[in-house]
Amino acid sequence: MSGTAPQSDDGLRLRIRKAVDEQYVIILAVLVILLVGGLWASYTAHISPGTETETAVDSQWSRASTFSHSAMVTGQNPVYDTGQRLRNQRAYFPLISPLLTGEYQFQYTASGDGSVDVDVTVLSIVQSRGDGTVFWQQTSEIGGVTTADLEPGDPATTEFEFNLNQTRLQLERVEETLGETPGDPVVVVQAQTRMTGRINGQAVDREFTDELRFIPDGDSFVVNDPGEVTNTSRQVRSVTTTRKYSPMRTIGGPAMLVVSV
């Protein structure tokens, strides 16, 4: 048995040498490919990794606005108690709660400091619109506020009110006078806000328009409340850094080069 092992090893070596001899060109081509790949991976990972440009946020600020609304029940009815205040309803009923009151609140947050002047005007717009076209409208101012040196987190708040029952009668008079008009009637509470000043050391002069809509439906008004409306502004800069590679390239590249050599 001691004399058999060397013969077996010699036979294995001969078979390996024969296979290498027969596949020499293929093996050489594979080694050359590994050599080139190892050189490229090692060069890009360690000698000339290159650079990449990223966008970094220097500062940002956001504004947020909300509507709230309510109406007190003044008419006798089988559903609500007289004197009860209905708040943020999905619909209001002018025959029992004609006077709608509300509040519009505007504020902003910033990654740094800020001081701005905010001017808000609230309008009641009764109109007929369809497919983006306004066919007729009547506008009146129902609220407004001017706030100076507003800092981040401080609200600018204005109250408004209008009579839903008078608005309902106004829509009926328009229909009686003009007849059947194109579009659909809608009552819009529109808040027009302008803010000027400085935020995060940058000059700011922006205008925003927010709308709370009341859709006539028989003797009621269905509320289309946008909820909290937000906008974000960012100041960015470009940052150039050395490109970084995964361990597969930083370690695998040199290892591939050594193996191929």
mmCIF file of C-alpha atoms in Angstrom:
data_model
loop_
_atom_site.group_PDB
_atom_site.id
_atom_site.type_symbol
_atom_site.label_atom_id
_atom_site.label_comp_id
_atom_site.label_asym_id
_atom_site.label_seq_id
_atom_site.Cartn_x
_atom_site.Cartn_y
_atom_site.Cartn_z
ATOM 1 C CA MET A 1 0.000 0.000 0.000
ATOM 2 C CA SER A 2 2.897 2.356 0.650
ATOM 3 C CA GLY A 3 3.976 2.138 -2.976
ATOM 4 C CA THR A 4 0.545 2.879 -4.458
ATOM 5 C CA ALA A 5 0.090 6.504 -3.268
ATOM 6 C CA PRO A 6 3.007 8.061 -5.199
ATOM 7 C CA GLN A 7 1.804 6.454 -8.411
ATOM 8 C CA SER A 8 -1.680 7.845 -7.793
ATOM 9 C CA ASP A 9 -0.271 11.330 -7.140
ATOM 10 C CA ASP A 10 1.837 11.167 -10.265
ATOM 11 C CA GLY A 11 -1.189 10.140 -12.304
ATOM 12 C CA LEU A 12 -3.230 13.051 -10.928
ATOM 13 C CA ARG A 13 -0.467 15.527 -11.720
ATOM 14 C CA LEU A 14 -0.195 14.147 -15.237
ATOM 15 C CA ARG A 15 -3.947 14.475 -15.793
ATOM 16 C CA ILE A 16 -3.884 18.067 -14.503
ATOM 17 C CA ARG A 17 -0.928 18.978 -16.724
ATOM 18 C CA LYS A 18 -2.656 17.368 -19.672
ATOM 19 C CA ALA A 19 -5.862 19.301 -19.039
ATOM 20 C CA VAL A 20 -3.922 22.573 -18.650
ATOM 21 C CA ASP A 21 -2.022 21.836 -21.835
ATOM 22 C CA GLU A 22 -5.227 21.135 -23.760
ATOM 23 C CA GLN A 23 -7.077 24.204 -22.378
ATOM 24 C CA TYR A 24 -4.071 26.512 -22.261
ATOM 25 C CA VAL A 25 -5.554 29.270 -24.403
ATOM 26 C CA ILE A 26 -8.820 29.369 -22.446
ATOM 27 C CA ILE A 27 -7.054 29.364 -19.077
ATOM 28 C CA LEU A 28 -4.690 32.096 -20.251
ATOM 29 C CA ALA A 29 -7.619 34.206 -21.476
ATOM 30 C CA VAL A 30 -9.412 33.825 -18.142
ATOM 31 C CA LEU A 31 -6.267 34.836 -16.231
ATOM 32 C CA VAL A 32 -5.794 37.870 -18.487
ATOM 33 C CA ILE A 33 -9.404 38.913 -17.881
ATOM 34 C CA LEU A 34 -8.902 38.529 -14.120
ATOM 35 C CA LEU A 35 -5.663 40.495 -14.352
ATOM 36 C CA VAL A 36 -7.304 43.380 -16.209
ATOM 37 C CA GLY A 37 -10.308 43.349 -13.882
ATOM 38 C CA GLY A 38 -8.054 43.290 -10.817
ATOM 39 C CA LEU A 39 -5.958 46.157 -12.158
ATOM 40 C CA TRP A 40 -9.053 48.265 -12.928
ATOM 41 C CA ALA A 41 -10.723 47.576 -9.583
ATOM 42 C CA SER A 42 -7.509 48.259 -7.632
ATOM 43 C CA TYR A 43 -6.774 51.454 -9.570
ATOM 44 C CA THR A 44 -10.259 52.949 -9.158
ATOM 45 C CA ALA A 45 -10.541 51.928 -5.495
ATOM 46 C CA HIS A 46 -7.101 52.969 -4.237
ATOM 47 C CA ILE A 47 -5.236 55.154 -6.744
ATOM 48 C CA SER A 48 -7.878 57.210 -8.562
ATOM 49 C CA PRO A 49 -11.267 56.739 -6.894
ATOM 50 C CA GLY A 50 -12.758 59.855 -8.532
ATOM 51 C CA THR A 51 -15.309 62.214 -6.997
ATOM 52 C CA GLU A 52 -19.074 62.478 -6.706
ATOM 53 C CA THR A 53 -21.303 65.485 -6.186
ATOM 54 C CA GLU A 54 -24.148 65.409 -3.673
ATOM 55 C CA THR A 55 -26.775 67.968 -2.701
ATOM 56 C CA ALA A 56 -26.764 69.044 0.933
ATOM 57 C CA VAL A 57 -29.570 71.002 2.601
ATOM 58 C CA ASP A 58 -28.185 74.133 4.257
ATOM 59 C CA SER A 59 -31.512 75.252 5.706
ATOM 60 C CA GLN A 60 -35.237 74.865 5.199
ATOM 61 C CA TRP A 61 -38.534 76.308 6.325
ATOM 62 C CA SER A 62 -42.162 75.236 6.035
ATOM 63 C CA ARG A 63 -45.475 77.024 6.288
ATOM 64 C CA ALA A 64 -48.748 75.466 7.461
ATOM 65 C CA SER A 65 -52.294 76.802 7.416
ATOM 66 C CA THR A 66 -55.648 75.513 8.639
ATOM 67 C CA PHE A 67 -59.311 76.523 8.662
ATOM 68 C CA SER A 68 -61.736 75.894 11.505
ATOM 69 C CA HIS A 69 -65.468 76.626 11.325
ATOM 70 C CA SER A 70 -68.627 76.397 13.392
ATOM 71 C CA ALA A 71 -72.253 77.529 13.545
ATOM 72 C CA MET A 72 -74.662 77.904 16.467
ATOM 73 C CA VAL A 73 -78.102 76.301 16.245
ATOM 74 C CA THR A 74 -80.729 79.032 16.600
ATOM 75 C CA GLY A 75 -83.786 77.444 14.983
ATOM 76 C CA GLN A 76 -86.102 74.819 16.435
ATOM 77 C CA ASN A 77 -85.509 71.354 14.978
ATOM 78 C CA PRO A 78 -85.840 67.692 15.979
ATOM 79 C CA VAL A 79 -82.090 66.915 15.717
ATOM 80 C CA TYR A 80 -80.021 69.556 17.549
ATOM 81 C CA ASP A 81 -80.562 71.505 20.740
ATOM 82 C CA THR A 82 -81.094 75.254 20.395
ATOM 83 C CA GLY A 83 -77.927 77.044 21.455
ATOM 84 C CA GLN A 84 -75.700 74.084 20.544
ATOM 85 C CA ARG A 85 -72.571 75.000 18.566
ATOM 86 C CA LEU A 86 -71.737 72.694 15.682
ATOM 87 C CA ARG A 87 -67.986 72.623 15.051
ATOM 88 C CA ASN A 88 -66.079 71.531 11.931
ATOM 89 C CA GLN A 89 -69.107 69.777 10.460
ATOM 90 C CA ARG A 90 -69.245 68.007 7.115
ATOM 91 C CA ALA A 91 -72.422 69.978 6.346
ATOM 92 C CA TYR A 92 -74.315 72.981 7.740
ATOM 93 C CA PHE A 93 -78.032 73.787 7.610
ATOM 94 C CA PRO A 94 -78.728 77.524 7.124
ATOM 95 C CA LEU A 95 -82.402 77.308 8.154
ATOM 96 C CA ILE A 96 -81.446 76.364 11.750
ATOM 97 C CA SER A 97 -77.874 77.746 12.018
ATOM 98 C CA PRO A 98 -77.519 80.669 9.608
ATOM 99 C CA LEU A 99 -74.361 82.402 10.898
ATOM 100 C CA LEU A 100 -71.120 80.574 10.147
ATOM 101 C CA THR A 101 -68.005 81.695 12.018
ATOM 102 C CA GLY A 102 -64.493 80.497 11.454
ATOM 103 C CA GLU A 103 -60.816 80.999 11.965
ATOM 104 C CA TYR A 104 -57.841 80.888 9.623
ATOM 105 C CA GLN A 105 -54.425 80.217 11.145
ATOM 106 C CA PHE A 106 -51.046 80.644 9.448
ATOM 107 C CA GLN A 107 -47.639 79.794 10.893
ATOM 108 C CA TYR A 108 -44.197 78.644 9.814
ATOM 109 C CA THR A 109 -41.256 76.653 11.153
ATOM 110 C CA ALA A 110 -37.576 77.063 10.261
ATOM 111 C CA SER A 111 -34.306 75.221 10.776
ATOM 112 C CA GLY A 112 -32.843 78.522 12.015
ATOM 113 C CA ASP A 113 -34.277 81.869 13.041
ATOM 114 C CA GLY A 114 -36.787 84.077 11.276
ATOM 115 C CA SER A 115 -38.746 87.313 11.435
ATOM 116 C CA VAL A 116 -41.469 88.013 8.882
ATOM 117 C CA ASP A 117 -44.461 90.277 8.409
ATOM 118 C CA VAL A 118 -47.671 88.416 7.529
ATOM 119 C CA ASP A 119 -50.684 90.047 5.910
ATOM 120 C CA VAL A 120 -53.860 87.939 5.575
ATOM 121 C CA THR A 121 -57.064 88.884 3.763
ATOM 122 C CA VAL A 122 -60.085 86.567 3.917
ATOM 123 C CA LEU A 123 -62.709 86.802 1.155
ATOM 124 C CA SER A 124 -66.140 85.298 0.645
ATOM 125 C CA ILE A 125 -66.528 84.400 -3.040
ATOM 126 C CA VAL A 126 -69.933 83.274 -4.310
ATOM 127 C CA GLN A 127 -69.548 81.982 -7.845
ATOM 128 C CA SER A 128 -70.499 79.471 -10.504
ATOM 129 C CA ARG A 129 -67.669 77.468 -11.997
ATOM 130 C CA GLY A 130 -67.147 74.467 -14.226
ATOM 131 C CA ASP A 131 -64.162 72.870 -16.009
ATOM 132 C CA GLY A 132 -61.848 75.495 -14.583
ATOM 133 C CA THR A 133 -63.976 78.405 -15.809
ATOM 134 C CA VAL A 134 -65.700 80.944 -13.543
ATOM 135 C CA PHE A 135 -68.937 82.094 -15.178
ATOM 136 C CA TRP A 136 -69.939 84.666 -12.559
ATOM 137 C CA GLN A 137 -68.904 85.624 -9.037
ATOM 138 C CA GLN A 138 -69.499 88.111 -6.239
ATOM 139 C CA THR A 139 -66.723 88.862 -3.747
ATOM 140 C CA SER A 140 -66.708 90.480 -0.315
ATOM 141 C CA GLU A 141 -64.061 90.783 2.398
ATOM 142 C CA ILE A 142 -64.998 88.994 5.628
ATOM 143 C CA GLY A 143 -61.782 89.036 7.663
ATOM 144 C CA GLY A 144 -58.102 89.878 7.799
ATOM 145 C CA VAL A 145 -55.075 90.462 9.999
ATOM 146 C CA THR A 146 -51.583 91.971 9.756
ATOM 147 C CA THR A 147 -48.872 90.589 12.042
ATOM 148 C CA ALA A 148 -45.352 92.053 12.238
ATOM 149 C CA ASP A 149 -42.103 90.306 13.217
ATOM 150 C CA LEU A 150 -43.641 86.833 13.309
ATOM 151 C CA GLU A 151 -41.126 84.268 14.584
ATOM 152 C CA PRO A 152 -41.067 80.514 13.790
ATOM 153 C CA GLY A 153 -43.861 78.671 15.576
ATOM 154 C CA ASP A 154 -45.929 81.795 16.300
ATOM 155 C CA PRO A 155 -49.361 81.808 14.603
ATOM 156 C CA ALA A 156 -51.052 84.606 12.688
ATOM 157 C CA THR A 157 -54.784 84.113 13.251
ATOM 158 C CA THR A 158 -57.817 85.871 11.809
ATOM 159 C CA GLU A 159 -61.503 85.272 12.376
ATOM 160 C CA PHE A 160 -64.240 85.488 9.756
ATOM 161 C CA GLU A 161 -68.009 85.090 9.543
ATOM 162 C CA PHE A 162 -70.796 85.197 6.989
ATOM 163 C CA ASN A 163 -74.480 84.351 6.863
ATOM 164 C CA LEU A 164 -75.174 81.024 5.177
ATOM 165 C CA ASN A 165 -78.866 81.695 4.888
ATOM 166 C CA GLN A 166 -78.309 85.030 3.138
ATOM 167 C CA THR A 167 -75.828 83.305 0.831
ATOM 168 C CA ARG A 168 -78.416 80.652 0.019
ATOM 169 C CA LEU A 169 -80.967 83.364 -0.829
ATOM 170 C CA GLN A 170 -78.318 85.178 -2.872
ATOM 171 C CA LEU A 171 -77.803 82.060 -5.010
ATOM 172 C CA GLU A 172 -81.564 81.742 -5.491
ATOM 173 C CA ARG A 173 -81.829 85.396 -6.623
ATOM 174 C CA VAL A 174 -79.032 84.929 -9.141
ATOM 175 C CA GLU A 175 -80.774 81.865 -10.546
ATOM 176 C CA GLU A 176 -84.099 83.729 -10.753
ATOM 177 C CA THR A 177 -82.442 86.694 -12.479
ATOM 178 C CA LEU A 178 -80.044 84.968 -14.851
ATOM 179 C CA GLY A 179 -81.960 81.754 -15.309
ATOM 180 C CA GLU A 180 -80.157 78.460 -15.538
ATOM 181 C CA THR A 181 -76.445 79.318 -15.705
ATOM 182 C CA PRO A 182 -73.544 77.051 -16.734
ATOM 183 C CA GLY A 183 -71.317 75.540 -14.077
ATOM 184 C CA ASP A 184 -72.071 74.675 -10.464
ATOM 185 C CA PRO A 185 -72.572 77.161 -7.624
ATOM 186 C CA VAL A 186 -69.972 77.189 -4.842
ATOM 187 C CA VAL A 187 -69.157 79.424 -1.891
ATOM 188 C CA VAL A 188 -65.418 79.858 -1.336
ATOM 189 C CA VAL A 189 -63.753 81.249 1.781
ATOM 190 C CA GLN A 190 -60.417 82.316 0.336
ATOM 191 C CA ALA A 191 -57.440 83.334 2.487
ATOM 192 C CA GLN A 192 -54.795 85.372 0.657
ATOM 193 C CA THR A 193 -51.548 85.508 2.632
ATOM 194 C CA ARG A 194 -48.347 87.411 1.925
ATOM 195 C CA MET A 195 -45.221 86.948 4.048
ATOM 196 C CA THR A 196 -42.142 89.152 3.756
ATOM 197 C CA GLY A 197 -38.970 89.271 5.834
ATOM 198 C CA ARG A 198 -36.023 86.997 6.522
ATOM 199 C CA ILE A 199 -35.851 83.297 7.367
ATOM 200 C CA ASN A 200 -32.575 81.465 8.040
ATOM 201 C CA GLY A 201 -30.733 84.600 6.979
ATOM 202 C CA GLN A 202 -32.414 84.646 3.545
ATOM 203 C CA ALA A 203 -34.869 87.240 2.227
ATOM 204 C CA VAL A 204 -38.420 85.878 1.787
ATOM 205 C CA ASP A 205 -41.312 87.353 -0.212
ATOM 206 C CA ARG A 206 -44.024 84.755 -0.815
ATOM 207 C CA GLU A 207 -47.775 84.696 -1.427
ATOM 208 C CA PHE A 208 -50.148 81.830 -0.629
ATOM 209 C CA THR A 209 -53.829 81.227 -1.373
ATOM 210 C CA ASP A 210 -55.902 78.713 0.616
ATOM 211 C CA GLU A 211 -59.576 77.878 0.085
ATOM 212 C CA LEU A 212 -62.385 76.442 2.175
ATOM 213 C CA ARG A 213 -65.371 75.531 0.007
ATOM 214 C CA PHE A 214 -69.076 75.160 0.728
ATOM 215 C CA ILE A 215 -71.089 73.270 -1.895
ATOM 216 C CA PRO A 216 -74.845 73.995 -1.984
ATOM 217 C CA ASP A 217 -76.917 70.832 -1.730
ATOM 218 C CA GLY A 218 -80.627 71.578 -1.374
ATOM 219 C CA ASP A 219 -81.104 73.607 1.803
ATOM 220 C CA SER A 220 -77.663 72.648 3.172
ATOM 221 C CA PHE A 221 -74.010 73.393 2.445
ATOM 222 C CA VAL A 222 -71.530 70.509 2.220
ATOM 223 C CA VAL A 223 -68.044 71.446 3.447
ATOM 224 C CA ASN A 224 -64.916 70.761 1.402
ATOM 225 C CA ASP A 225 -62.188 71.366 3.980
ATOM 226 C CA PRO A 226 -58.572 71.086 2.705
ATOM 227 C CA GLY A 227 -57.240 70.227 6.161
ATOM 228 C CA GLU A 228 -53.718 71.369 6.957
ATOM 229 C CA VAL A 229 -52.001 72.856 3.898
ATOM 230 C CA THR A 230 -48.178 72.891 3.910
ATOM 231 C CA ASN A 231 -45.321 74.085 1.707
ATOM 232 C CA THR A 232 -41.592 73.538 2.252
ATOM 233 C CA SER A 233 -38.706 75.612 0.903
ATOM 234 C CA ARG A 234 -35.079 74.466 1.016
ATOM 235 C CA GLN A 235 -31.723 76.196 0.499
ATOM 236 C CA VAL A 236 -29.258 73.631 -0.904
ATOM 237 C CA ARG A 237 -25.599 73.513 -1.949
ATOM 238 C CA SER A 238 -23.467 71.057 -3.921
ATOM 239 C CA VAL A 239 -20.825 69.054 -2.031
ATOM 240 C CA THR A 240 -18.021 67.202 -3.869
ATOM 241 C CA THR A 241 -16.541 64.200 -2.030
ATOM 242 C CA THR A 242 -14.158 61.353 -2.830
ATOM 243 C CA ARG A 243 -16.048 58.390 -4.191
ATOM 244 C CA LYS A 244 -16.231 55.444 -1.808
ATOM 245 C CA TYR A 245 -16.413 51.815 -2.872
ATOM 246 C CA SER A 246 -17.649 48.644 -1.222
ATOM 247 C CA PRO A 247 -15.253 46.109 0.396
ATOM 248 C CA MET A 248 -15.910 43.819 -2.572
ATOM 249 C CA ARG A 249 -13.951 46.248 -4.760
ATOM 250 C CA THR A 250 -11.388 47.599 -2.271
ATOM 251 C CA ILE A 251 -10.362 44.095 -1.112
ATOM 252 C CA GLY A 252 -11.549 41.948 -3.977
ATOM 253 C CA GLY A 253 -9.698 43.993 -6.637
ATOM 254 C CA PRO A 254 -6.182 43.455 -5.207
ATOM 255 C CA ALA A 255 -7.010 39.824 -4.390
ATOM 256 C CA MET A 256 -8.100 39.217 -8.000
ATOM 257 C CA LEU A 257 -4.865 40.859 -9.213
ATOM 258 C CA VAL A 258 -2.671 38.641 -7.009
ATOM 259 C CA VAL A 259 -4.499 35.458 -8.031
ATOM 260 C CA SER A 260 -4.311 36.251 -11.732
ATOM 261 C CA VAL A 261 -0.567 37.037 -11.528
#
